[in-house]
Coordinates of C-alpha atoms and ligand atoms in Angstrom, one line a residue:
Chain A
X1 CA 40.9 -10.1 -2.7
X2 CA 37.9 -11.6 -1.3
X3 CA 35.8 -8.9 -1.4
X4 CA 36.7 -7.7 -4.3
X5 CA 36.2 -10.6 -6.5
X6 CA 32.6 -10.2 -4.8
X7 CA 32.3 -6.8 -5.9
X8 CA 33.5 -7.6 -9.3
X9 CA 30.9 -11.0 -9.7
X10 CA 27.9 -8.6 -8.3
X11 CA 28.4 -5.9 -10.6
X12 CA 28.7 -8.3 -13.5
X13 CA 25.6 -9.9 -12.3
X14 CA 23.9 -6.4 -12.3
X15 CA 25.2 -5.5 -15.9
X16 CA 23.7 -8.8 -17.4
X17 CA 20.5 -7.7 -15.9
X18 CA 19.3 -4.7 -17.6
X19 CA 15.8 -4.8 -15.9
X20 CA 16.7 -4.4 -12.3
X21 CA 19.4 -2.2 -13.3
X22 CA 16.4 0.0 -15.3
X23 CA 14.7 -0.3 -12.3
X24 CA 17.1 1.1 -9.7
X25 CA 18.2 4.1 -12.0
X26 CA 15.3 4.8 -14.3
X27 CA 12.2 4.2 -12.3
X28 CA 13.1 6.9 -10.0
X29 CA 13.7 9.3 -12.6
X30 CA 10.7 8.4 -14.1
X31 CA 8.6 8.4 -11.2
X32 CA 10.1 12.0 -10.3
X33 CA 9.1 13.3 -13.1
X34 CA 5.6 12.4 -12.8
X35 CA 5.1 14.0 -9.4
X36 CA 7.0 17.0 -10.7
X37 CA 4.0 17.4 -13.1
X38 CA 1.4 16.0 -10.5
X39 CA 2.9 19.3 -8.3
X40 CA 4.2 22.2 -10.1
X41 CA 1.6 22.2 -13.1
X42 CA 0.6 26.2 -13.7
X43 CA 0.0 28.1 -11.2
X44 CA -3.9 27.9 -10.1
X45 CA -6.1 31.0 -11.5
X46 CA -9.3 31.0 -9.5
X47 CA -12.2 31.8 -11.7
X48 CA -14.7 34.3 -9.8
X49 CA -18.0 35.5 -10.7
X50 CA -18.6 39.4 -9.8
X51 CA -22.0 40.8 -9.8
X52 CA -22.2 44.6 -9.6
X53 CA -19.6 45.5 -7.1
X54 CA -17.5 48.6 -7.4
X55 CA -15.7 49.2 -10.3
X56 CA -12.3 50.1 -9.0
X57 CA -12.4 47.0 -6.9
X58 CA -13.4 44.8 -10.0
X59 CA -10.3 46.3 -11.7
X60 CA -8.1 45.9 -9.0
X61 CA -9.7 42.1 -8.5
X62 CA -8.7 41.5 -12.1
X63 CA -4.9 42.3 -11.7
X64 CA -5.1 40.1 -8.9
X65 CA -4.6 36.8 -10.9
X66 CA -7.9 35.7 -10.8
X67 CA -10.0 36.1 -13.7
X68 CA -12.8 37.6 -13.4
X69 CA -17.4 37.1 -15.2
X70 CA -19.0 39.5 -14.4
X71 CA -22.8 38.2 -14.0
X72 CA -26.2 40.4 -14.3
X73 CA -27.9 39.1 -11.3
X74 CA -26.9 36.7 -7.7
X75 CA -29.4 34.0 -9.4
X76 CA -27.3 33.7 -12.7
X77 CA -24.0 33.5 -10.3
X78 CA -25.5 31.1 -8.4
X79 CA -26.2 28.6 -10.8
X80 CA -22.4 29.4 -12.8
X81 CA -20.9 28.7 -9.2
X82 CA -23.5 24.4 -9.3
X83 CA -22.8 23.8 -12.7
X84 CA -18.8 24.7 -11.6
X85 CA -18.0 27.1 -14.3
X86 CA -17.0 29.0 -11.8
X87 CA -14.9 28.5 -8.1
X88 CA -16.6 32.1 -6.3
X89 CA -18.4 34.8 -6.7
X90 CA -18.5 38.3 -4.8
X91 CA -21.7 40.2 -4.5
X92 CA -23.1 43.1 -2.6
X93 CA -26.4 41.8 -1.1
X94 CA -28.3 44.0 1.3
X95 CA -25.4 46.6 1.5
X96 CA -23.3 43.9 2.6
X97 CA -20.4 42.8 0.7
X98 CA -20.9 38.9 0.3
X99 CA -18.5 36.2 -1.1
X100 CA -19.6 32.5 -1.8
X101 CA -17.4 30.0 -2.8
X102 CA -18.0 26.6 -4.1
X103 CA -16.2 25.2 -1.5
X104 CA -15.4 21.2 -2.4
X105 CA -11.4 22.3 -2.7
X106 CA -9.8 23.3 0.7
X107 CA -6.7 24.3 -1.4
X108 CA -8.8 26.4 -4.1
X109 CA -10.9 28.0 -1.1
X110 CA -8.1 28.8 0.6
X111 CA -6.1 30.7 -2.2
X112 CA -9.4 32.6 -3.1
X113 CA -10.0 34.2 0.1
X114 CA -5.9 34.9 0.0
X115 CA -6.5 36.8 -3.1
X116 CA -9.7 38.5 -1.9
X117 CA -7.9 39.6 1.5
X118 CA -4.8 40.7 -0.2
X119 CA -6.9 42.8 -2.6
X120 CA -9.1 44.3 0.4
X121 CA -6.0 45.2 2.3
X122 CA -4.2 47.0 -0.9
X123 CA -7.8 48.8 -1.3
X124 CA -8.4 50.6 1.9
X125 CA -4.2 51.1 1.8
X126 CA -5.3 53.4 -1.3
X127 CA -8.4 54.8 0.6
X128 CA -5.8 56.4 3.1
X129 CA -4.0 57.9 0.0
X130 CA -0.5 56.8 0.2
X131 CA 0.1 57.5 4.3
X132 CA 1.2 54.4 4.8
X133 CA 3.4 53.4 2.6
X134 CA 2.3 49.7 0.7
X135 CA 3.6 46.3 3.1
X136 CA 5.7 44.8 0.9
X137 CA 5.6 40.6 1.7
X138 CA 8.8 38.6 1.8
X139 CA 9.2 35.3 3.1
X140 CA 12.2 33.8 4.9
X141 CA 12.3 30.8 2.9
X142 CA 11.1 29.4 -0.4
X143 CA 8.7 32.5 -1.8
X144 CA 6.0 33.1 -3.8
X145 CA 7.2 31.3 -6.7
X146 CA 8.0 28.3 -4.5
X147 CA 6.1 25.1 -5.7
X148 CA 4.6 22.3 -3.8
X149 CA 7.4 20.5 -5.8
X150 CA 10.2 22.6 -4.5
X151 CA 8.9 21.9 -1.3
X152 CA 8.1 18.0 -1.6
X153 CA 11.3 17.2 -3.9
X154 CA 14.2 16.9 -2.1
X155 CA 12.0 14.5 0.1
X156 CA 11.2 12.2 -3.1
X157 CA 14.2 12.0 -3.9
X158 CA 15.5 10.6 -0.5
X159 CA 12.1 8.4 -0.5
X160 CA 13.2 6.8 -4.1
X161 CA 16.8 7.0 -3.3
X162 CA 15.6 4.6 -0.3
X163 CA 12.6 2.1 -1.4
X164 CA 14.6 1.0 -4.9
X165 CA 17.6 0.7 -3.4
X166 CA 16.0 -1.0 -0.7
X167 CA 13.7 -3.9 -2.7
X168 CA 16.5 -4.8 -5.3
X169 CA 19.2 -4.5 -2.4
X170 CA 17.3 -7.0 -0.6
X171 CA 16.1 -8.9 -3.2
X172 CA 19.7 -9.9 -4.4
X173 CA 20.2 -10.3 -1.2
X174 CA 17.8 -13.0 -0.5
X175 CA 18.1 -14.8 -4.0
X176 CA 21.7 -15.6 -2.8
X177 CA 20.0 -17.7 0.3
X178 CA 17.4 -19.2 -1.6
X179 CA 19.3 -20.0 -4.8
X180 CA 21.7 -22.2 -2.5
X181 CA 24.8 -19.9 -3.3
X182 CA 24.8 -18.3 -0.1
X183 CA 25.7 -21.5 1.4
X184 CA 28.0 -22.6 -0.9
X185 CA 30.1 -19.5 -0.2
X186 CA 29.6 -20.1 3.2
X187 CA 32.1 -23.5 2.2
X188 CA 34.5 -21.3 1.3
X189 CA 37.2 -19.1 3.6
X190 CA 35.0 -15.7 2.6
X191 CA 34.4 -14.6 6.5
X192 CA 30.7 -13.4 7.3
X193 CA 31.7 -9.7 6.8
X194 CA 33.5 -10.3 3.9
X195 CA 29.7 -11.0 2.5
X196 CA 28.3 -7.9 3.7
X197 CA 31.0 -5.4 3.1
X198 CA 31.2 -7.1 -0.7
X199 CA 27.5 -6.5 -0.9
X200 CA 27.3 -2.9 -0.2
X201 CA 30.3 -2.1 -2.4
X202 CA 29.1 -3.9 -5.3
X203 CA 25.7 -2.2 -4.7
X204 CA 27.0 0.7 -3.3
X205 CA 28.8 1.2 -6.8
X206 CA 25.4 2.0 -8.9
X207 CA 23.3 3.3 -5.7
X208 CA 26.2 5.6 -6.0
X209 CA 25.3 6.0 -10.0
X210 CA 22.0 6.5 -8.7
X211 CA 22.4 9.2 -6.2
X212 CA 24.0 11.5 -9.0
X213 CA 21.7 10.6 -11.7
X214 CA 18.7 11.8 -9.3
X215 CA 20.3 14.9 -7.6
X216 CA 21.3 16.0 -11.3
X217 CA 18.2 15.3 -12.9
X218 CA 15.7 16.7 -10.8
X219 CA 18.1 20.0 -9.9
X220 CA 18.9 20.5 -13.5
X221 CA 16.4 18.6 -15.7
X222 CA 12.9 19.4 -13.3
X223 CA 14.5 22.7 -12.0
X224 CA 13.9 21.8 -8.4
X225 CA 14.7 24.6 -5.9
X226 CA 18.4 24.3 -5.0
X227 CA 20.0 27.1 -2.4
X228 CA 22.8 24.8 -1.0
X229 CA 26.0 22.8 -1.9
X230 CA 25.4 20.0 -4.4
X231 CA 27.8 18.0 -3.2
X232 CA 26.0 17.7 0.2
X233 CA 23.1 16.8 -1.7
X234 CA 25.2 13.8 -3.1
X235 CA 26.9 12.8 0.2
X236 CA 23.2 12.5 1.8
X237 CA 21.3 10.7 -0.7
X238 CA 24.4 8.6 -1.4
X239 CA 24.5 7.7 2.2
X240 CA 20.6 7.5 2.4
X241 CA 21.1 4.7 -0.1
X242 CA 23.9 3.0 1.7
X243 CA 21.9 2.5 4.9
X244 CA 19.1 1.4 2.1
X245 CA 21.1 -0.9 1.3
X246 CA 22.5 -2.4 4.4
X247 CA 19.0 -2.1 5.9
X248 CA 17.2 -4.0 3.0
X249 CA 19.8 -7.1 3.2
X250 CA 19.8 -7.6 6.2
X251 CA 16.0 -7.8 6.7
X252 CA 16.4 -10.6 3.6
X253 CA 17.3 -12.6 6.6
X254 CA 13.6 -12.7 7.7
X255 CA 12.2 -13.1 4.7
X256 CA 11.6 -16.4 2.8
X257 CA 10.8 -15.6 -0.2
X258 CA 10.6 -12.9 -2.5
X259 CA 7.2 -11.9 -2.0
X260 CA 8.1 -11.9 1.5
X261 CA 10.5 -9.6 1.1
X262 CA 7.5 -7.2 -0.7
X263 CA 5.5 -8.0 2.3
X264 CA 8.3 -5.5 4.0
X265 CA 7.0 -2.1 2.0
X266 CA 4.2 -1.7 3.7
X267 CA 5.5 -2.2 7.1
X268 CA 8.6 -0.4 6.9
X269 CA 9.0 2.0 3.8
X270 CA 5.4 3.4 4.0
X271 CA 5.4 4.2 7.9
X272 CA 8.9 6.0 7.2
X273 CA 7.5 7.8 4.1
X274 CA 4.3 9.3 6.3
X275 CA 7.4 10.5 8.7
X276 CA 9.8 11.7 6.5
X277 CA 8.5 15.1 5.9
X278 CA 5.8 14.6 3.6
X279 CA 2.7 15.9 5.9
X280 CA 3.5 18.6 8.8
X281 CA 4.1 16.2 11.7
X282 CA 4.1 19.3 14.4
X283 CA 0.0 18.6 15.1
X284 CA 0.8 14.7 15.8
X285 CA 0.7 13.1 19.5
X286 CA 4.7 13.7 20.8
X287 CA 4.5 9.7 21.7
X288 CA 4.4 9.3 18.0
X289 CA 6.6 12.0 17.0
X290 CA 8.9 9.9 18.5
X291 CA 8.8 6.9 16.4
X292 CA 9.9 9.4 13.6
X293 CA 13.5 9.5 15.3
X294 CA 13.9 5.8 14.5
X295 CA 13.7 6.3 10.7
X296 CA 17.0 7.0 8.6
X297 CA 14.6 8.4 5.9
X298 CA 13.7 11.1 8.1
X299 CA 17.5 11.6 8.7
X300 CA 18.0 11.8 5.2
X301 CA 14.8 13.8 4.3
X302 CA 15.4 16.4 6.9
X303 CA 19.1 16.8 5.5
X304 CA 18.0 17.3 2.0
X305 CA 15.2 19.6 2.8
X306 CA 18.3 21.7 4.6
X307 CA 20.5 21.7 2.2
X308 CA 18.0 22.5 -0.7
X309 CA 15.7 24.9 0.2
X310 CA 17.3 27.0 3.0
X311 CA 21.0 26.5 1.5
X312 CA 22.1 25.8 4.8
X313 CA 26.0 23.9 4.9
X314 CA 27.7 20.9 6.4
X315 CA 27.2 22.2 10.1
X316 CA 23.4 22.1 10.1
X317 CA 22.9 19.0 8.6
X318 CA 26.0 16.9 9.8
X319 CA 24.6 15.2 13.1
X320 CA 21.9 13.2 10.3
X321 CA 25.0 12.4 8.3
X322 CA 26.5 10.6 11.1
X323 CA 23.4 9.5 12.3
X324 CA 22.7 7.9 8.8
X325 CA 26.4 6.7 8.9
X326 CA 25.9 4.6 12.5
X327 CA 22.5 3.5 10.9
X328 CA 24.3 2.2 8.3
X329 CA 27.3 0.1 10.1
X330 CA 24.6 -0.8 12.5
X331 CA 22.5 -2.9 10.3
X332 CA 25.9 -4.2 8.6
X333 CA 26.8 -5.4 11.6
X334 CA 23.1 -6.7 12.6
X335 CA 23.7 -8.4 8.9
X336 CA 27.2 -10.3 10.1
X337 CA 25.7 -11.5 13.0
X338 CA 21.9 -13.0 11.1
X339 CA 24.4 -14.7 8.8
X340 CA 25.9 -16.8 12.1
X341 CA 22.6 -18.6 11.3
X342 CA 23.9 -20.3 8.3
X343 CA 27.7 -20.5 9.7
X344 CA 28.9 -19.8 13.0
X345 CA 32.5 -19.2 11.9
Chain B
X1 CA 43.2 -48.1 9.6
X2 CA 44.4 -47.9 12.9
X3 CA 47.1 -45.3 13.8
X4 CA 45.7 -41.6 13.8
X5 CA 48.2 -39.8 11.2
X6 CA 46.7 -41.5 8.3
X7 CA 42.9 -40.4 9.6
X8 CA 41.3 -38.2 7.0
X9 CA 38.1 -37.3 9.0
X10 CA 37.2 -38.3 11.9
X11 CA 33.8 -38.2 13.1
X12 CA 33.2 -38.7 17.1
X13 CA 29.9 -39.5 18.9
X14 CA 28.2 -36.8 16.1
X15 CA 24.5 -36.0 17.1
X16 CA 22.7 -32.9 15.2
X17 CA 19.1 -31.8 16.4
X18 CA 16.6 -29.7 14.4
X19 CA 14.6 -28.5 17.4
X20 CA 13.3 -31.4 18.5
X21 CA 13.7 -33.4 15.5
X22 CA 17.4 -35.7 15.8
X23 CA 18.9 -36.4 12.4
X24 CA 22.1 -37.3 12.9
X25 CA 21.8 -40.1 15.8
X26 CA 25.6 -40.7 17.5
X27 CA 27.6 -41.5 14.4
X28 CA 31.6 -42.3 14.9
X29 CA 33.3 -43.3 11.9
X30 CA 36.7 -42.3 10.1
X31 CA 37.5 -42.1 6.9
X32 CA 41.3 -43.0 5.6
X33 CA 43.5 -40.4 4.1
X34 CA 43.8 -41.0 -0.3
X35 CA 40.3 -43.1 0.0
X36 CA 37.0 -42.9 -1.8
X37 CA 34.4 -43.2 0.9
X38 CA 30.6 -43.7 0.5
X39 CA 27.7 -42.6 2.2
X40 CA 24.8 -44.7 1.1
X41 CA 20.9 -44.0 2.7
X42 CA 17.7 -43.6 1.8
X43 CA 16.3 -40.5 1.3
X44 CA 15.7 -38.3 4.5
X45 CA 18.5 -40.5 6.6
X46 CA 20.6 -37.6 6.9
X47 CA 23.9 -38.2 4.0
X48 CA 23.3 -34.4 3.4
X49 CA 23.3 -33.1 6.8
X50 CA 26.6 -35.4 8.1
X51 CA 28.3 -33.8 4.3
X52 CA 27.7 -30.4 5.1
X53 CA 29.2 -30.5 8.9
X54 CA 32.2 -32.4 7.0
X55 CA 32.4 -29.4 5.2
X56 CA 32.5 -27.2 8.2
X57 CA 29.1 -25.2 6.8
X58 CA 26.5 -26.8 9.8
X59 CA 27.9 -27.7 13.1
X60 CA 27.0 -31.0 15.3
X61 CA 24.5 -30.4 17.9
X62 CA 27.1 -32.6 20.2
X63 CA 30.3 -34.7 19.2
X64 CA 33.3 -33.7 17.2
X65 CA 34.6 -34.0 14.0
X66 CA 38.7 -33.5 13.3
X67 CA 39.5 -33.3 9.7
X68 CA 43.5 -33.4 9.0
X69 CA 43.9 -33.2 12.5
X70 CA 42.1 -30.3 13.2
X71 CA 38.5 -29.6 15.1
X72 CA 36.1 -28.4 12.7
X73 CA 34.1 -25.4 12.1
X74 CA 37.2 -23.4 11.0
X75 CA 37.5 -20.8 8.6
X76 CA 41.4 -21.8 8.1
X77 CA 40.7 -25.3 6.9
X78 CA 37.4 -24.4 4.2
X79 CA 40.8 -24.0 1.9
X80 CA 41.9 -27.8 2.3
X81 CA 37.9 -28.6 1.6
X82 CA 36.1 -28.8 -2.2
X83 CA 32.1 -29.0 -1.2
X84 CA 29.6 -30.1 -3.9
X85 CA 26.0 -29.0 -2.5
X86 CA 23.3 -31.9 -3.7
X87 CA 22.0 -29.0 -5.2
X88 CA 23.6 -26.9 -8.2
X89 CA 24.5 -23.6 -6.2
X90 CA 25.3 -21.2 -9.1
X91 CA 25.1 -17.8 -10.8
X92 CA 23.3 -18.7 -13.8
X93 CA 23.1 -14.9 -14.9
X94 CA 27.4 -15.4 -15.7
X95 CA 29.3 -17.7 -18.0
X96 CA 30.4 -20.9 -16.9
X97 CA 34.3 -18.8 -17.1
X98 CA 32.7 -16.1 -14.7
X99 CA 31.4 -18.6 -12.1
X100 CA 34.6 -20.7 -11.6
X101 CA 36.8 -17.4 -11.6
X102 CA 34.6 -16.1 -8.8
X103 CA 35.1 -18.8 -7.0
X104 CA 38.8 -18.9 -7.7
X105 CA 39.5 -15.2 -6.2
X106 CA 37.5 -16.6 -3.0
X107 CA 40.3 -19.7 -2.8
X108 CA 42.9 -16.9 -3.4
X109 CA 43.8 -18.6 -6.8
X110 CA 44.8 -15.9 -9.9
X111 CA 46.5 -15.1 -12.4
X112 CA 47.8 -18.1 -14.8
X113 CA 47.1 -20.6 -12.2
X114 CA 43.4 -19.9 -12.0
X115 CA 43.5 -20.6 -15.8
X116 CA 45.3 -23.4 -15.9
X117 CA 43.4 -25.2 -12.6
X118 CA 40.4 -23.4 -15.0
X119 CA 41.6 -25.4 -17.8
X120 CA 41.7 -28.9 -15.7
X121 CA 38.6 -28.6 -14.5
X122 CA 36.9 -27.9 -17.5
X123 CA 38.3 -30.7 -19.4
X124 CA 37.5 -33.0 -16.3
X125 CA 34.0 -32.5 -16.9
X126 CA 33.9 -32.4 -20.7
X127 CA 32.9 -28.7 -20.4
X128 CA 36.1 -27.0 -22.3
X129 CA 34.0 -26.0 -25.2
X130 CA 31.1 -24.4 -22.9
X131 CA 33.8 -22.1 -21.2
X132 CA 32.1 -18.8 -22.3
X133 CA 28.4 -19.9 -22.2
X134 CA 25.9 -18.2 -19.8
X135 CA 25.1 -20.4 -17.0
X136 CA 21.4 -20.4 -17.4
X137 CA 21.6 -21.5 -21.0
X138 CA 23.4 -24.9 -19.6
X139 CA 21.1 -28.2 -19.4
X140 CA 21.2 -29.8 -15.6
X141 CA 24.0 -32.2 -16.4
X142 CA 26.0 -29.3 -17.8
X143 CA 25.1 -27.5 -14.4
X144 CA 26.6 -30.6 -12.2
X145 CA 29.3 -30.9 -14.0
X146 CA 30.2 -27.3 -13.8
X147 CA 29.5 -27.6 -9.7
X148 CA 32.0 -30.4 -9.9
X149 CA 34.7 -28.7 -11.5
X150 CA 34.3 -25.5 -8.8
X151 CA 34.9 -28.2 -6.2
X152 CA 37.5 -29.0 -8.0
X153 CA 39.2 -25.9 -8.8
X154 CA 41.4 -25.3 -6.2
X155 CA 43.2 -28.2 -5.8
X156 CA 41.4 -29.5 -1.7
X157 CA 43.0 -32.0 -0.5
X158 CA 39.5 -33.5 0.4
X159 CA 36.7 -33.6 -1.7
X160 CA 33.1 -33.5 -0.2
X161 CA 30.5 -34.7 -2.8
X162 CA 27.0 -34.7 -2.1
X163 CA 25.1 -36.7 -5.1
X164 CA 27.3 -35.5 -7.6
X165 CA 26.3 -37.4 -10.8
X166 CA 23.2 -37.0 -10.7
X167 CA 21.5 -36.1 -14.7
X168 CA 25.4 -37.1 -15.9
X169 CA 25.3 -39.5 -18.7
X170 CA 26.6 -43.3 -17.9
X171 CA 30.1 -42.7 -20.6
X172 CA 30.4 -38.9 -18.9
X173 CA 30.1 -40.3 -15.5
X174 CA 32.5 -43.7 -16.3
X175 CA 35.1 -40.8 -17.0
X176 CA 34.6 -38.7 -14.2
X177 CA 34.9 -41.4 -11.9
X178 CA 38.2 -42.7 -13.4
X179 CA 39.4 -38.6 -12.8
X180 CA 38.3 -39.4 -8.9
X181 CA 40.2 -42.1 -8.4
X182 CA 43.9 -41.3 -10.2
X183 CA 42.5 -38.0 -7.6
X184 CA 42.8 -40.4 -4.5
X185 CA 45.2 -42.5 -5.9
X186 CA 47.0 -39.7 -5.6
X187 CA 46.2 -38.6 -2.1
X188 CA 42.9 -36.7 -2.2
X189 CA 40.4 -38.3 0.1
X190 CA 36.8 -38.0 -1.5
X191 CA 33.5 -38.7 0.4
X192 CA 30.7 -39.1 -1.5
X193 CA 27.1 -39.8 -1.6
X194 CA 25.2 -41.8 -3.8
X195 CA 21.9 -43.7 -4.9
X196 CA 23.6 -45.0 -7.9
X197 CA 24.9 -48.6 -7.3
X198 CA 27.8 -49.2 -9.5
X199 CA 29.0 -46.3 -8.1
X200 CA 28.9 -47.5 -4.6
X201 CA 30.8 -50.7 -5.8
X202 CA 33.6 -48.3 -6.9
X203 CA 34.2 -47.0 -3.5
X204 CA 36.9 -47.9 -1.2
X205 CA 34.8 -48.3 1.7
X206 CA 31.0 -47.6 2.4
X207 CA 28.8 -46.0 5.2
X208 CA 25.2 -47.1 5.2
X209 CA 22.7 -44.5 7.2
X210 CA 19.6 -45.2 8.4
X211 CA 17.1 -42.7 10.2
X212 CA 20.5 -40.7 11.4
X213 CA 22.2 -44.1 12.7
X214 CA 25.1 -45.6 10.8
X215 CA 23.7 -49.1 10.8
X216 CA 26.8 -50.9 8.5
X217 CA 30.5 -49.9 7.4
X218 CA 32.8 -51.9 5.7
X219 CA 34.1 -52.0 1.9
X220 CA 31.5 -52.9 -0.8
X221 CA 32.5 -57.0 -0.8
X222 CA 32.5 -57.0 3.0
X223 CA 29.1 -55.6 3.1
X224 CA 27.7 -57.9 0.4
X225 CA 29.3 -61.0 2.0
X226 CA 27.6 -59.8 6.1
X227 CA 24.6 -59.4 3.8
X228 CA 24.8 -62.5 2.0
X229 CA 23.9 -60.6 -1.7
X230 CA 25.4 -60.8 -5.1
X231 CA 25.0 -57.1 -5.6
X232 CA 25.1 -53.9 -3.6
X233 CA 21.8 -52.7 -4.3
X234 CA 20.6 -56.6 -2.5
X235 CA 22.7 -55.3 0.4
X236 CA 21.3 -51.6 0.6
X237 CA 17.9 -53.1 0.7
X238 CA 19.0 -55.1 3.1
X239 CA 20.1 -52.5 5.4
X240 CA 17.8 -50.0 4.0
X241 CA 14.5 -51.6 5.4
X242 CA 13.5 -54.5 3.5
X243 CA 14.3 -56.4 6.9
X244 CA 14.4 -54.0 10.2
Ligands
ATP1 N1 17.1 -27.3 7.7 C1 16.6 -28.2 8.5 N2 16.1 -28.2 9.3 C2 15.0 -29.3 9.6 N3 14.9 -30.5 9.6 C3 15.8 -30.5 8.8 C4 16.7 -29.6 7.8 N4 17.5 -30.4 7.0 C5 17.4 -31.4 7.1 N5 16.0 -31.8 7.7 C6 15.5 -32.9 8.0 O1 16.5 -33.8 8.5 C7 16.2 -35.0 7.7 C8 17.9 -35.3 6.7 O2 18.0 -34.4 5.8 P1 19.3 -35.0 4.5 O3 18.7 -34.0 3.9 O4 19.9 -35.0 5.5 O5 18.7 -36.4 3.8 P2 19.6 -36.7 2.9 O6 19.8 -38.1 3.4 O7 20.4 -35.8 2.2 O8 18.6 -37.0 1.9 P3 18.4 -37.2 0.0 O9 18.9 -38.5 -0.5 O10 16.6 -37.2 -0.4 O11 19.3 -35.9 -0.2 C9 15.5 -34.7 6.9 O12 14.4 -35.5 7.7 C10 15.3 -33.6 6.9 O13 13.7 -33.2 6.9
MG2 MG1 20.9 -35.3 0.3

């Protein structure tokens, strides 16, 4: 009954506050769209110059996905390279093949060398007149069509579901304290756990809507790769928001103002983003890698990746789900204890 | 004043520290049932600190407070206390009606009973025409009155009001005091902190607090005759620091 009153009040306040509602619901969609545009633009087509290379090889290069420009001499190609009109050129110098790259973008370097490598391999096989069958290239996960957005998208879903909820729930709970209404609430028979549960349920309603929108928009709107069950994606996204909710409301006990709440972003959000799978952690020292186990975002992002990219089911992500659940409950319990500072009973 | 059963509030040797700072220094006093008891004292003397302990929000560092025979703090007692904080604690995004029904629900009021109480409380503070307005559009005095209405909502046996009439005009203040007197006559105990002298005069008994110590207690006439003053203001100045 009392929890219900609290939930109704939070919902009413939230509906009145259009701007915060927009931040919670529209902002993640907007940022995801921007990420989509950044990470999955048209496939990169390197522009490569050639200087007097064997005609069959040039023909092969032209079909390999490179844009080929022919030059009369190495000097001309060198100039074009310096002016960045081309990304690389191929030539024969002193009877030896030569590939020269512009070289300032490692990503481009890698893809050009890869394309050359493939072409030369094909060439060798063609030379051996069909004795060896052409190797077919296969992928375990993803595929040659998979873009960076497909690979990072699940992590972004997790990060934004987490970040905006953390901030909004934390600031709202803080406001309850700074405006004196928390003290007023504690002058009623409301129990401390009822306050915490009321907040989780009231905000949970909106984070639920947010989770559905984010997941549906990234999968159907932005065409993010989706191999597994949408229900599992929703479950993980929702749990991640609930963790953010309980974490944010708990941490707000340690902030004196909205500004101090913002200061938690570089302290607790940014490191989580680093550890959540945007970067490869294999090369990191084991001691540091261990930290990632303390971060809720990591479990959420791992589970989302498993479901969305590898099409995995419940049996693979159940550990992550239970851990998120346990973390949420732990933060809620910690918050009930933190409220003791304001009223012992 | 003597028999145990008529006491509403009993404060025994209460000390409250904030860290090293002693804010309430061994106060003992009794408030009888149905009494209007005023707490008077300079700014920073510890009135709010004392009153918060009576409301069950804060706890004494040492000493004992019991309310209606029950030792505080106790959650079940919250139903019998109506508290109005010194600063308005309202949800500005919500309408007065929504604020009232939220706090009403916390005291398990609902349905027709809640409606009736909201009507009564808002009429008492002269806000019934503004029931559906958003609180952020309220003036300072209107917010104060709404806070008072919320404190009255669940018909508490003990009303604890921390400077209730700040920012309220004299006409309305008079009508609110008439109502408080009626409540007291009907058996509600009222504990009120104030800086307004004509209000202090209306209290049945007054406690003077200075630097966390209770330096005088008695009816307004008592205090005036004891200090040889003609007004409460003079008595206040007498106790409040003019002479040590
Ligand atoms: N949470 C706290 N931590 C530390 N000191 C506090 C705290 N609350 C109050 N104090 C101190 O206790 C003293 C009494 O404060 P209190 O608010 O009770 O005064 P007051 O009599 O209500 O004053 P006013 O008439 O201005 O409202 C002040 O010196 C104040 O600085
Ligand atoms: Mg005060």
